[in-house]
Each structure stands twice: as C-alpha cells, then as structure tokens.
C-alpha cells in the first residue's frame, strides 16, 4: 500500500537539502536534469504542502475509530433539597456514549481510505512537479540549441554579406545587398525572440527549483533517452495500475462505499452508560441519614425519523455513483492522452531521425553549392538566402522534434507514475 511508503524524517530531509545546496554551489556551471529534479524534490514548497496534508490525513485515522469523549457533570444545589436521609447537596454524574459497534470500525476504515487517497494525491503532485521541471528544462535545452543554430546562421549571413558587398563595390546591383540586409535583420529579430523566451523559461525553472534566477547555470543538456516502441502496449496496460490520479479515485470510491455503509448504520441506536452519585448532608433523623446514594444509568437514542435516514442514504449513494463516473471519465481521458503522447513520441522520433540523417546534411550540401554558385554568378542572392534560411529552419525543426520526444516521454512517465529522472537514461 502506498501509505506504507513513508518519506524521510525531517532531520534527514534537512541534511539532504543542505547537501544538495552544497552540490548546487559547486556545479552550477553544468546543471543536469537529474540535479534539477533532485533539487525540486528536496526544496519544493508544493510537495511540502502535499506531504503535510498526508500527515494530517494519517493522524486522523487514530481518532476516527475511538469512542466520543465521556461527560462528567456536577450539580450543586444553592438550596438543599430535603429528603428522608438528609439534604441533597450535590450530584455527580459520569456518562459515556458507545456508538453501535460497526460504526466505529466503519469510521476508521473511511478515514483510512481518505488517507490512502491523499497519499496518492501526493504521488500525483510529485509526478506533476517533476514533469513541469522536465518540460521547462528541455525547453531551455531546445532554446539553447535554437540560439546556437540562429547565431551560426548569422555567421553564414555575415560571410555572405562580405562577398555580396565586394560584388556591389565591383558594380553589382545594390538590391542584392539590401535583400541580404533584410534577411540578416530578420534573423537577428528571431534571435532576440529566442533569447527572451529563454529568459522566461529560466525564471520558471528557478521558481520550480525554489532558487534565484541568478543561481542557475547557463548551459542545459538534452538527455538522450527514448522509450522503446516495444513498451508502448505495456504502458497502456500499466496506466490503470500505477496512475496516481486513478489510484486516488479508487480509494475515494472505496471511501464512498464506506460512507454509504455508515449512513445505513445511522439507523441503529447509540447507547449511553452512566454513573450518578448524590452527596447528602448529615442533618437527617433517619437511621441511614447522611448515606450517599448512587445509581447506574442507561440511555439509548431513537433514530425514528426515517425520512432523515433515507435522505442521508440517498445522498451517500449519489456521491458514490458520482465518484465512480468521475473515475471512468478520468480513465478514458488518460488513456486517450497516453495514446496521443505515444503517437507524438513515434512521430517526433521519426522526424528527428529523418532531419538528422537526411535533410540537414542535404541542406548543408545545398548551401555550400549555392555559395559556390553565387560566387560564380550562377544564381541570385535570393537563392542563396533561401538556402541559408532552409538550413536554419531544418536545424530548428530538428531540435524542436528532439525536445518534443523528451517532453512527451516525460508526460508518459508522469501518467504511468514513474518519476522521470536521468537515472533511467542511457
């Protein structure tokens, strides 16, 4: 059961956090995804909130199946009540209510189901946090590659610019130089856009890691890992067994069944047992004057309002059906999402292979041929610009496909309840 998987105690967590802090101070120049995930697990306030909620739910189990507090009552007479044995001065009463026995057991089981559901909520929150960190980290790695490719394209344009400039000085049309200038500014504008996106993503990653933006390093790396295609069918089967959201809903379904049972048990009475002791003064004339009497008491409540009882049962039954339908809806939604993600992984992986192995080498060769042809006045500057633009777009598309694969795999791992960390990478 998930509840048996406890988290490290506070002292060990503090030591782990301190060690991670020292690690980050010494390795900020090369923050890996694994380090980012470890930092998020150790420092995230979001996980701490979920953990405290789990502790609260677990603590509530202990009180759910216990008897209600007993009642101790003191009655003091301002004016004594005269009796044969003497004046009554005070009455002491002790009462303990005992619910119908199955009620206590059902309440404890209900609290246990709630605690199990909250534990799975923690697991789901943990997966979503790691997914967010992975997505932002991979996006930063993509933007880094995109910036590098765009800067390389600017260098190519600069080299071409010097060639065209020499030709213009030799009498060629100025229009070629102007067209190249327009393309250079367009690429510069795109480069600035990428840099601004990187700034926003860095801020998001810093927030997820509970650290300052200035503490982040400047380099981010693509993890090289792919889920084998042979595992896709197994993942569909695994979803029902390991998805934290579905597991939490199952516990809530079981909890709603216990709540329905508790509503039915409310038709049965509760019992109250008591002891009453009367303090009597010594002023009486009888032979037993001053003798304090006592009595045992017994009471039972009468759940006779059947309309109220039936209403509680109907409400609990409707709530049970609602949770069951919610589970079914979530199950279908997650299966559809997993199918789409598996398709995205397959498509993006094939695209990245195609771009890396075929299209980018062809575009590089075409650019070299275009540069040679332009220097020989065989093509126009527009054709040269098109070749440079095609290479840049292919590079950007390739890195986008790589990022899509990794982000989709992270989403898949979050769906099936497996933390996406570099310990799984090759």
Short mmCIF file of N, CA and C in Angstrom, two decimals, residues 56-191:
data_model
loop_
_atom_site.label_atom_id
_atom_site.label_comp_id
_atom_site.label_asym_id
_atom_site.label_seq_id
_atom_site.Cartn_x
_atom_site.Cartn_y
_atom_site.Cartn_z
N UNK A 56 -1.56 14.87 8.02
CA UNK A 56 -2.81 15.20 8.70
C UNK A 56 -3.85 14.10 8.50
N UNK A 57 -3.94 13.59 7.27
CA UNK A 57 -4.92 12.53 6.99
C UNK A 57 -4.56 11.25 7.73
N UNK A 58 -3.28 10.94 7.82
CA UNK A 58 -2.87 9.74 8.55
C UNK A 58 -3.16 9.89 10.05
N UNK A 59 -2.91 11.08 10.58
CA UNK A 59 -3.16 11.30 12.01
C UNK A 59 -4.64 11.18 12.34
N UNK A 60 -5.50 11.53 11.38
CA UNK A 60 -6.94 11.47 11.63
C UNK A 60 -7.46 10.05 11.76
N UNK A 61 -6.70 9.06 11.28
CA UNK A 61 -7.14 7.67 11.38
C UNK A 61 -7.26 7.26 12.85
N UNK A 62 -6.29 7.71 13.65
CA UNK A 62 -6.27 7.30 15.05
C UNK A 62 -7.48 7.75 15.83
N UNK A 63 -8.04 8.89 15.47
CA UNK A 63 -9.20 9.40 16.22
C UNK A 63 -10.53 8.97 15.64
N UNK A 64 -10.51 8.45 14.40
CA UNK A 64 -11.79 8.15 13.74
C UNK A 64 -12.52 6.98 14.40
N UNK A 65 -11.77 5.99 14.91
CA UNK A 65 -12.44 4.80 15.44
C UNK A 65 -12.53 4.77 16.95
N UNK A 66 -12.35 5.89 17.60
CA UNK A 66 -12.38 5.93 19.07
C UNK A 66 -13.76 6.36 19.57
N UNK A 67 -14.00 6.07 20.84
CA UNK A 67 -15.25 6.48 21.47
C UNK A 67 -15.31 7.99 21.62
N UNK A 68 -16.49 8.56 21.62
CA UNK A 68 -16.60 10.00 21.90
C UNK A 68 -16.17 10.29 23.34
N UNK A 69 -15.82 11.54 23.61
CA UNK A 69 -15.38 11.91 24.95
C UNK A 69 -16.50 11.66 25.97
N UNK A 70 -16.14 11.12 27.13
CA UNK A 70 -17.16 10.95 28.19
C UNK A 70 -17.55 12.31 28.76
N UNK A 71 -18.66 12.33 29.46
CA UNK A 71 -19.16 13.59 30.04
C UNK A 71 -19.22 13.45 31.57
N UNK A 72 -18.61 14.40 32.23
CA UNK A 72 -18.65 14.46 33.69
C UNK A 72 -19.47 15.68 34.08
N UNK A 73 -20.53 15.46 34.87
CA UNK A 73 -21.46 16.54 35.21
C UNK A 73 -21.52 16.73 36.73
N UNK A 74 -21.48 17.97 37.16
CA UNK A 74 -21.59 18.32 38.58
C UNK A 74 -22.80 19.22 38.76
N UNK A 75 -23.68 18.83 39.67
CA UNK A 75 -24.85 19.66 40.02
C UNK A 75 -24.74 20.05 41.49
N UNK A 76 -24.67 21.34 41.75
CA UNK A 76 -24.58 21.83 43.14
C UNK A 76 -25.86 22.58 43.47
N UNK A 77 -26.50 22.24 44.57
CA UNK A 77 -27.76 22.86 44.96
C UNK A 77 -27.50 24.14 45.75
N UNK A 78 -28.00 25.26 45.26
CA UNK A 78 -27.92 26.51 46.01
C UNK A 78 -28.75 26.42 47.28
N UNK A 79 -29.89 25.78 47.16
CA UNK A 79 -30.74 25.47 48.32
C UNK A 79 -30.91 23.96 48.36
N UNK A 80 -30.53 23.37 49.43
CA UNK A 80 -30.55 21.92 49.54
C UNK A 80 -31.96 21.38 49.36
N UNK A 81 -32.03 20.21 48.75
CA UNK A 81 -33.30 19.51 48.59
C UNK A 81 -33.43 18.51 49.73
N UNK A 82 -34.42 18.71 50.58
CA UNK A 82 -34.59 17.86 51.75
C UNK A 82 -35.16 16.50 51.34
N UNK A 83 -34.55 15.47 51.84
CA UNK A 83 -35.03 14.11 51.63
C UNK A 83 -35.07 13.40 52.98
N UNK A 84 -35.57 12.18 52.99
CA UNK A 84 -35.68 11.45 54.25
C UNK A 84 -34.32 11.23 54.91
N UNK A 85 -33.32 11.02 54.06
CA UNK A 85 -31.98 10.73 54.61
C UNK A 85 -31.15 11.97 54.83
N UNK A 86 -31.69 13.13 54.48
CA UNK A 86 -30.94 14.36 54.67
C UNK A 86 -30.97 15.25 53.45
N UNK A 87 -30.43 16.43 53.56
CA UNK A 87 -30.45 17.37 52.43
C UNK A 87 -29.46 16.97 51.33
N UNK A 88 -29.94 17.00 50.09
CA UNK A 88 -29.05 16.74 48.95
C UNK A 88 -28.22 18.00 48.68
N UNK A 89 -26.91 17.84 48.67
CA UNK A 89 -26.02 18.98 48.48
C UNK A 89 -25.47 19.07 47.06
N UNK A 90 -25.17 17.93 46.45
CA UNK A 90 -24.58 17.94 45.10
C UNK A 90 -24.82 16.59 44.43
N UNK A 91 -24.81 16.62 43.10
CA UNK A 91 -24.96 15.40 42.31
C UNK A 91 -23.77 15.32 41.35
N UNK A 92 -23.12 14.17 41.30
CA UNK A 92 -22.00 13.93 40.37
C UNK A 92 -22.45 12.86 39.38
N UNK A 93 -22.28 13.16 38.11
CA UNK A 93 -22.73 12.20 37.08
C UNK A 93 -21.62 12.00 36.04
N UNK A 94 -21.42 10.75 35.67
CA UNK A 94 -20.44 10.39 34.63
C UNK A 94 -21.17 9.59 33.57
N UNK A 95 -21.04 10.01 32.26
CA UNK A 95 -21.75 9.34 31.17
C UNK A 95 -20.79 9.07 30.01
N UNK A 96 -20.90 7.90 29.43
CA UNK A 96 -20.10 7.53 28.26
C UNK A 96 -21.03 6.99 27.18
N UNK A 97 -21.00 7.65 26.01
CA UNK A 97 -21.79 7.18 24.87
C UNK A 97 -20.98 6.16 24.08
N UNK A 98 -21.60 5.06 23.73
CA UNK A 98 -20.96 4.00 22.95
C UNK A 98 -21.77 3.81 21.67
N UNK A 99 -21.22 4.20 20.51
CA UNK A 99 -21.96 4.02 19.26
C UNK A 99 -22.16 2.54 18.94
N UNK A 100 -23.10 2.30 18.07
CA UNK A 100 -23.28 0.94 17.54
C UNK A 100 -21.93 0.46 17.01
N UNK A 101 -21.46 -0.70 17.49
CA UNK A 101 -20.06 -1.11 17.30
C UNK A 101 -19.58 -1.01 15.85
N UNK A 102 -20.31 -1.47 14.84
CA UNK A 102 -19.79 -1.36 13.46
C UNK A 102 -19.55 0.08 13.00
N UNK A 103 -20.19 1.04 13.66
CA UNK A 103 -19.99 2.43 13.26
C UNK A 103 -18.53 2.85 13.46
N UNK A 104 -17.95 2.47 14.60
CA UNK A 104 -16.56 2.85 14.88
C UNK A 104 -15.62 2.23 13.84
N UNK A 105 -15.84 0.97 13.54
CA UNK A 105 -14.99 0.29 12.56
C UNK A 105 -15.13 0.94 11.18
N UNK A 106 -16.35 1.28 10.82
CA UNK A 106 -16.58 1.90 9.51
C UNK A 106 -15.96 3.29 9.43
N UNK A 107 -16.06 4.06 10.52
CA UNK A 107 -15.45 5.39 10.53
C UNK A 107 -13.94 5.31 10.37
N UNK A 108 -13.33 4.34 11.03
CA UNK A 108 -11.88 4.19 10.92
C UNK A 108 -11.48 3.76 9.51
N UNK A 109 -12.24 2.85 8.93
CA UNK A 109 -11.96 2.44 7.55
C UNK A 109 -12.13 3.60 6.59
N UNK A 110 -13.16 4.42 6.81
CA UNK A 110 -13.39 5.60 5.97
C UNK A 110 -12.20 6.56 6.06
N UNK A 111 -11.69 6.79 7.27
CA UNK A 111 -10.53 7.67 7.43
C UNK A 111 -9.30 7.08 6.76
N UNK A 112 -9.15 5.75 6.80
CA UNK A 112 -8.01 5.10 6.15
C UNK A 112 -8.09 5.26 4.64
N UNK A 113 -9.29 5.13 4.08
CA UNK A 113 -9.45 5.32 2.63
C UNK A 113 -9.09 6.75 2.24
N UNK A 114 -9.52 7.70 3.06
CA UNK A 114 -9.20 9.10 2.76
C UNK A 114 -7.69 9.33 2.81
N UNK A 115 -7.04 8.74 3.81
CA UNK A 115 -5.59 8.90 3.92
C UNK A 115 -4.87 8.27 2.73
N UNK A 116 -5.35 7.12 2.28
CA UNK A 116 -4.76 6.48 1.10
C UNK A 116 -4.91 7.38 -0.12
N UNK A 117 -6.09 7.97 -0.28
CA UNK A 117 -6.32 8.86 -1.42
C UNK A 117 -5.40 10.07 -1.36
N UNK A 118 -5.22 10.64 -0.17
CA UNK A 118 -4.34 11.80 -0.02
C UNK A 118 -2.89 11.41 -0.32
N UNK A 119 -2.50 10.19 0.06
CA UNK A 119 -1.15 9.72 -0.26
C UNK A 119 -0.95 9.63 -1.77
N UNK A 120 -1.95 9.14 -2.48
CA UNK A 120 -1.85 9.11 -3.95
C UNK A 120 -1.89 10.52 -4.53
N UNK A 121 -2.60 11.43 -3.87
CA UNK A 121 -2.56 12.83 -4.30
C UNK A 121 -1.13 13.37 -4.23
N UNK A 122 -0.43 13.00 -3.16
CA UNK A 122 0.98 13.40 -3.05
C UNK A 122 1.78 12.84 -4.22
N UNK A 123 1.57 11.55 -4.51
CA UNK A 123 2.31 10.92 -5.61
C UNK A 123 2.01 11.63 -6.93
N UNK A 124 0.73 11.97 -7.15
CA UNK A 124 0.38 12.68 -8.37
C UNK A 124 1.00 14.06 -8.43
N UNK A 125 0.99 14.78 -7.30
CA UNK A 125 1.63 16.09 -7.27
C UNK A 125 3.12 16.00 -7.50
N UNK A 126 3.73 14.95 -6.97
CA UNK A 126 5.16 14.71 -7.18
C UNK A 126 5.46 14.51 -8.66
N UNK A 127 4.64 13.69 -9.32
CA UNK A 127 4.85 13.44 -10.75
C UNK A 127 4.65 14.71 -11.57
N UNK A 128 3.64 15.49 -11.23
CA UNK A 128 3.38 16.72 -11.99
C UNK A 128 4.50 17.74 -11.80
N UNK A 129 5.05 17.80 -10.60
CA UNK A 129 6.17 18.72 -10.37
C UNK A 129 7.37 18.32 -11.21
N UNK A 130 7.72 17.03 -11.19
CA UNK A 130 8.86 16.58 -11.98
C UNK A 130 8.61 16.75 -13.47
N UNK A 131 7.35 16.59 -13.88
CA UNK A 131 7.02 16.81 -15.29
C UNK A 131 7.24 18.28 -15.66
N UNK A 132 6.78 19.18 -14.81
CA UNK A 132 6.98 20.61 -15.09
C UNK A 132 8.46 20.95 -15.18
N UNK A 133 9.25 20.44 -14.24
CA UNK A 133 10.69 20.70 -14.25
C UNK A 133 11.31 20.16 -15.53
N UNK A 134 10.94 18.94 -15.91
CA UNK A 134 11.49 18.33 -17.12
C UNK A 134 11.12 19.13 -18.35
N UNK A 135 9.85 19.52 -18.46
CA UNK A 135 9.41 20.28 -19.64
C UNK A 135 10.16 21.60 -19.76
N UNK A 136 10.29 22.32 -18.64
CA UNK A 136 10.97 23.61 -18.69
C UNK A 136 12.45 23.42 -18.98
N UNK A 137 13.07 22.41 -18.36
CA UNK A 137 14.50 22.16 -18.59
C UNK A 137 14.74 21.82 -20.06
N UNK A 138 13.93 20.91 -20.60
CA UNK A 138 14.09 20.51 -22.00
C UNK A 138 13.84 21.70 -22.93
N UNK A 139 12.87 22.53 -22.57
CA UNK A 139 12.60 23.72 -23.38
C UNK A 139 13.81 24.65 -23.38
N UNK A 140 14.47 24.78 -22.24
CA UNK A 140 15.69 25.60 -22.18
C UNK A 140 16.80 24.98 -23.02
N UNK A 141 16.90 23.64 -22.99
CA UNK A 141 17.91 22.98 -23.82
C UNK A 141 17.61 23.22 -25.30
N UNK A 142 16.32 23.16 -25.67
CA UNK A 142 15.95 23.45 -27.06
C UNK A 142 16.29 24.89 -27.43
N UNK A 143 15.93 25.83 -26.57
CA UNK A 143 16.21 27.24 -26.86
C UNK A 143 17.70 27.49 -26.98
N UNK A 144 18.49 26.79 -26.17
CA UNK A 144 19.94 26.93 -26.27
C UNK A 144 20.42 26.47 -27.64
N UNK A 145 19.93 25.31 -28.10
CA UNK A 145 20.30 24.82 -29.43
C UNK A 145 19.77 25.74 -30.52
N UNK A 146 18.56 26.25 -30.34
CA UNK A 146 17.98 27.15 -31.34
C UNK A 146 18.79 28.44 -31.43
N UNK A 147 19.22 28.96 -30.28
CA UNK A 147 20.04 30.18 -30.28
C UNK A 147 21.38 29.91 -30.96
N UNK A 148 21.98 28.76 -30.66
CA UNK A 148 23.26 28.42 -31.30
C UNK A 148 23.09 28.29 -32.81
N UNK A 149 22.03 27.64 -33.26
CA UNK A 149 21.79 27.48 -34.71
C UNK A 149 21.54 28.82 -35.37
N UNK A 150 20.78 29.69 -34.70
CA UNK A 150 20.49 31.01 -35.26
C UNK A 150 21.74 31.87 -35.32
N UNK A 151 22.57 31.79 -34.29
CA UNK A 151 23.83 32.54 -34.31
C UNK A 151 24.75 32.02 -35.41
N UNK A 152 24.76 30.69 -35.61
CA UNK A 152 25.55 30.13 -36.71
C UNK A 152 25.03 30.62 -38.05
N UNK A 153 23.70 30.73 -38.16
CA UNK A 153 23.12 31.25 -39.40
C UNK A 153 23.50 32.71 -39.62
N UNK A 154 23.56 33.48 -38.54
CA UNK A 154 24.01 34.88 -38.65
C UNK A 154 25.45 34.96 -39.12
N UNK A 155 26.28 34.02 -38.66
CA UNK A 155 27.67 33.99 -39.12
C UNK A 155 27.75 33.69 -40.61
N UNK A 156 26.90 32.76 -41.06
CA UNK A 156 26.86 32.47 -42.50
C UNK A 156 26.41 33.70 -43.29
N UNK A 157 25.41 34.39 -42.77
CA UNK A 157 24.94 35.60 -43.45
C UNK A 157 26.03 36.65 -43.48
N UNK A 158 26.80 36.76 -42.38
CA UNK A 158 27.89 37.74 -42.34
C UNK A 158 28.95 37.42 -43.39
N UNK A 159 29.27 36.12 -43.53
CA UNK A 159 30.24 35.73 -44.56
C UNK A 159 29.70 36.06 -45.95
N UNK A 160 28.42 35.74 -46.15
CA UNK A 160 27.81 36.05 -47.45
C UNK A 160 27.75 37.55 -47.68
N UNK A 161 27.50 38.29 -46.62
CA UNK A 161 27.39 39.75 -46.72
C UNK A 161 28.69 40.35 -47.25
N UNK A 162 29.83 39.84 -46.74
CA UNK A 162 31.11 40.38 -47.22
C UNK A 162 31.32 40.08 -48.69
N UNK A 163 30.87 38.90 -49.14
CA UNK A 163 31.00 38.55 -50.56
C UNK A 163 30.14 39.47 -51.42
N UNK A 164 28.87 39.64 -50.99
CA UNK A 164 27.96 40.49 -51.76
C UNK A 164 28.44 41.94 -51.76
N UNK A 165 28.97 42.37 -50.64
CA UNK A 165 29.46 43.74 -50.53
C UNK A 165 30.59 44.00 -51.52
N UNK A 166 31.48 43.02 -51.67
CA UNK A 166 32.57 43.15 -52.64
C UNK A 166 32.01 43.22 -54.06
N UNK A 167 30.98 42.41 -54.32
CA UNK A 167 30.39 42.43 -55.66
C UNK A 167 29.70 43.76 -55.94
N UNK A 168 29.06 44.32 -54.94
CA UNK A 168 28.41 45.63 -55.12
C UNK A 168 29.45 46.70 -55.40
N UNK A 169 30.58 46.63 -54.70
CA UNK A 169 31.66 47.59 -54.96
C UNK A 169 32.21 47.45 -56.37
N UNK A 170 32.09 46.20 -56.90
CA UNK A 170 32.59 45.96 -58.25
C UNK A 170 31.56 46.32 -59.31
N UNK A 171 30.37 46.77 -58.88
CA UNK A 171 29.37 47.22 -59.84
C UNK A 171 28.10 46.42 -59.87
N UNK A 172 27.98 45.41 -59.01
CA UNK A 172 26.75 44.61 -58.98
C UNK A 172 25.60 45.44 -58.40
N UNK A 173 24.38 44.91 -58.56
CA UNK A 173 23.20 45.64 -58.10
C UNK A 173 23.20 45.76 -56.57
N UNK A 174 22.83 46.95 -56.09
CA UNK A 174 22.73 47.19 -54.65
C UNK A 174 21.55 46.43 -54.04
N UNK A 175 20.60 46.05 -54.87
CA UNK A 175 19.41 45.36 -54.36
C UNK A 175 19.76 44.05 -53.67
N UNK A 176 20.79 43.36 -54.18
CA UNK A 176 21.21 42.10 -53.55
C UNK A 176 21.67 42.33 -52.12
N UNK A 177 22.42 43.42 -51.93
CA UNK A 177 22.91 43.72 -50.59
C UNK A 177 21.76 44.10 -49.66
N UNK A 178 20.78 44.83 -50.20
CA UNK A 178 19.62 45.22 -49.40
C UNK A 178 18.79 44.00 -48.98
N UNK A 179 18.61 43.08 -49.91
CA UNK A 179 17.86 41.88 -49.58
C UNK A 179 18.57 41.05 -48.50
N UNK A 180 19.88 40.99 -48.60
CA UNK A 180 20.65 40.27 -47.59
C UNK A 180 20.57 40.96 -46.24
N UNK A 181 20.57 42.31 -46.26
CA UNK A 181 20.45 43.08 -45.03
C UNK A 181 19.10 42.82 -44.35
N UNK A 182 18.05 42.76 -45.16
CA UNK A 182 16.71 42.46 -44.62
C UNK A 182 16.69 41.09 -43.97
N UNK A 183 17.29 40.11 -44.64
CA UNK A 183 17.30 38.76 -44.09
C UNK A 183 18.13 38.70 -42.80
N UNK A 184 19.23 39.44 -42.75
CA UNK A 184 20.05 39.46 -41.55
C UNK A 184 19.28 40.05 -40.36
N UNK A 185 18.56 41.13 -40.60
CA UNK A 185 17.78 41.74 -39.52
C UNK A 185 16.64 40.84 -39.08
N UNK A 186 16.07 40.12 -40.04
CA UNK A 186 15.01 39.18 -39.68
C UNK A 186 15.54 38.09 -38.77
N UNK A 187 16.71 37.57 -39.09
CA UNK A 187 17.31 36.53 -38.25
C UNK A 187 17.69 37.09 -36.88
N UNK A 188 18.20 38.31 -36.85
CA UNK A 188 18.53 38.94 -35.57
C UNK A 188 17.28 39.10 -34.69
N UNK A 189 16.19 39.49 -35.33
CA UNK A 189 14.94 39.65 -34.58
C UNK A 189 14.49 38.31 -34.00
N UNK A 190 14.61 37.25 -34.82
CA UNK A 190 14.25 35.92 -34.33
C UNK A 190 15.17 35.49 -33.19
N UNK A 191 16.44 35.85 -33.28
CA UNK A 191 17.39 35.51 -32.22
C UNK A 191 17.01 36.20 -30.91
#
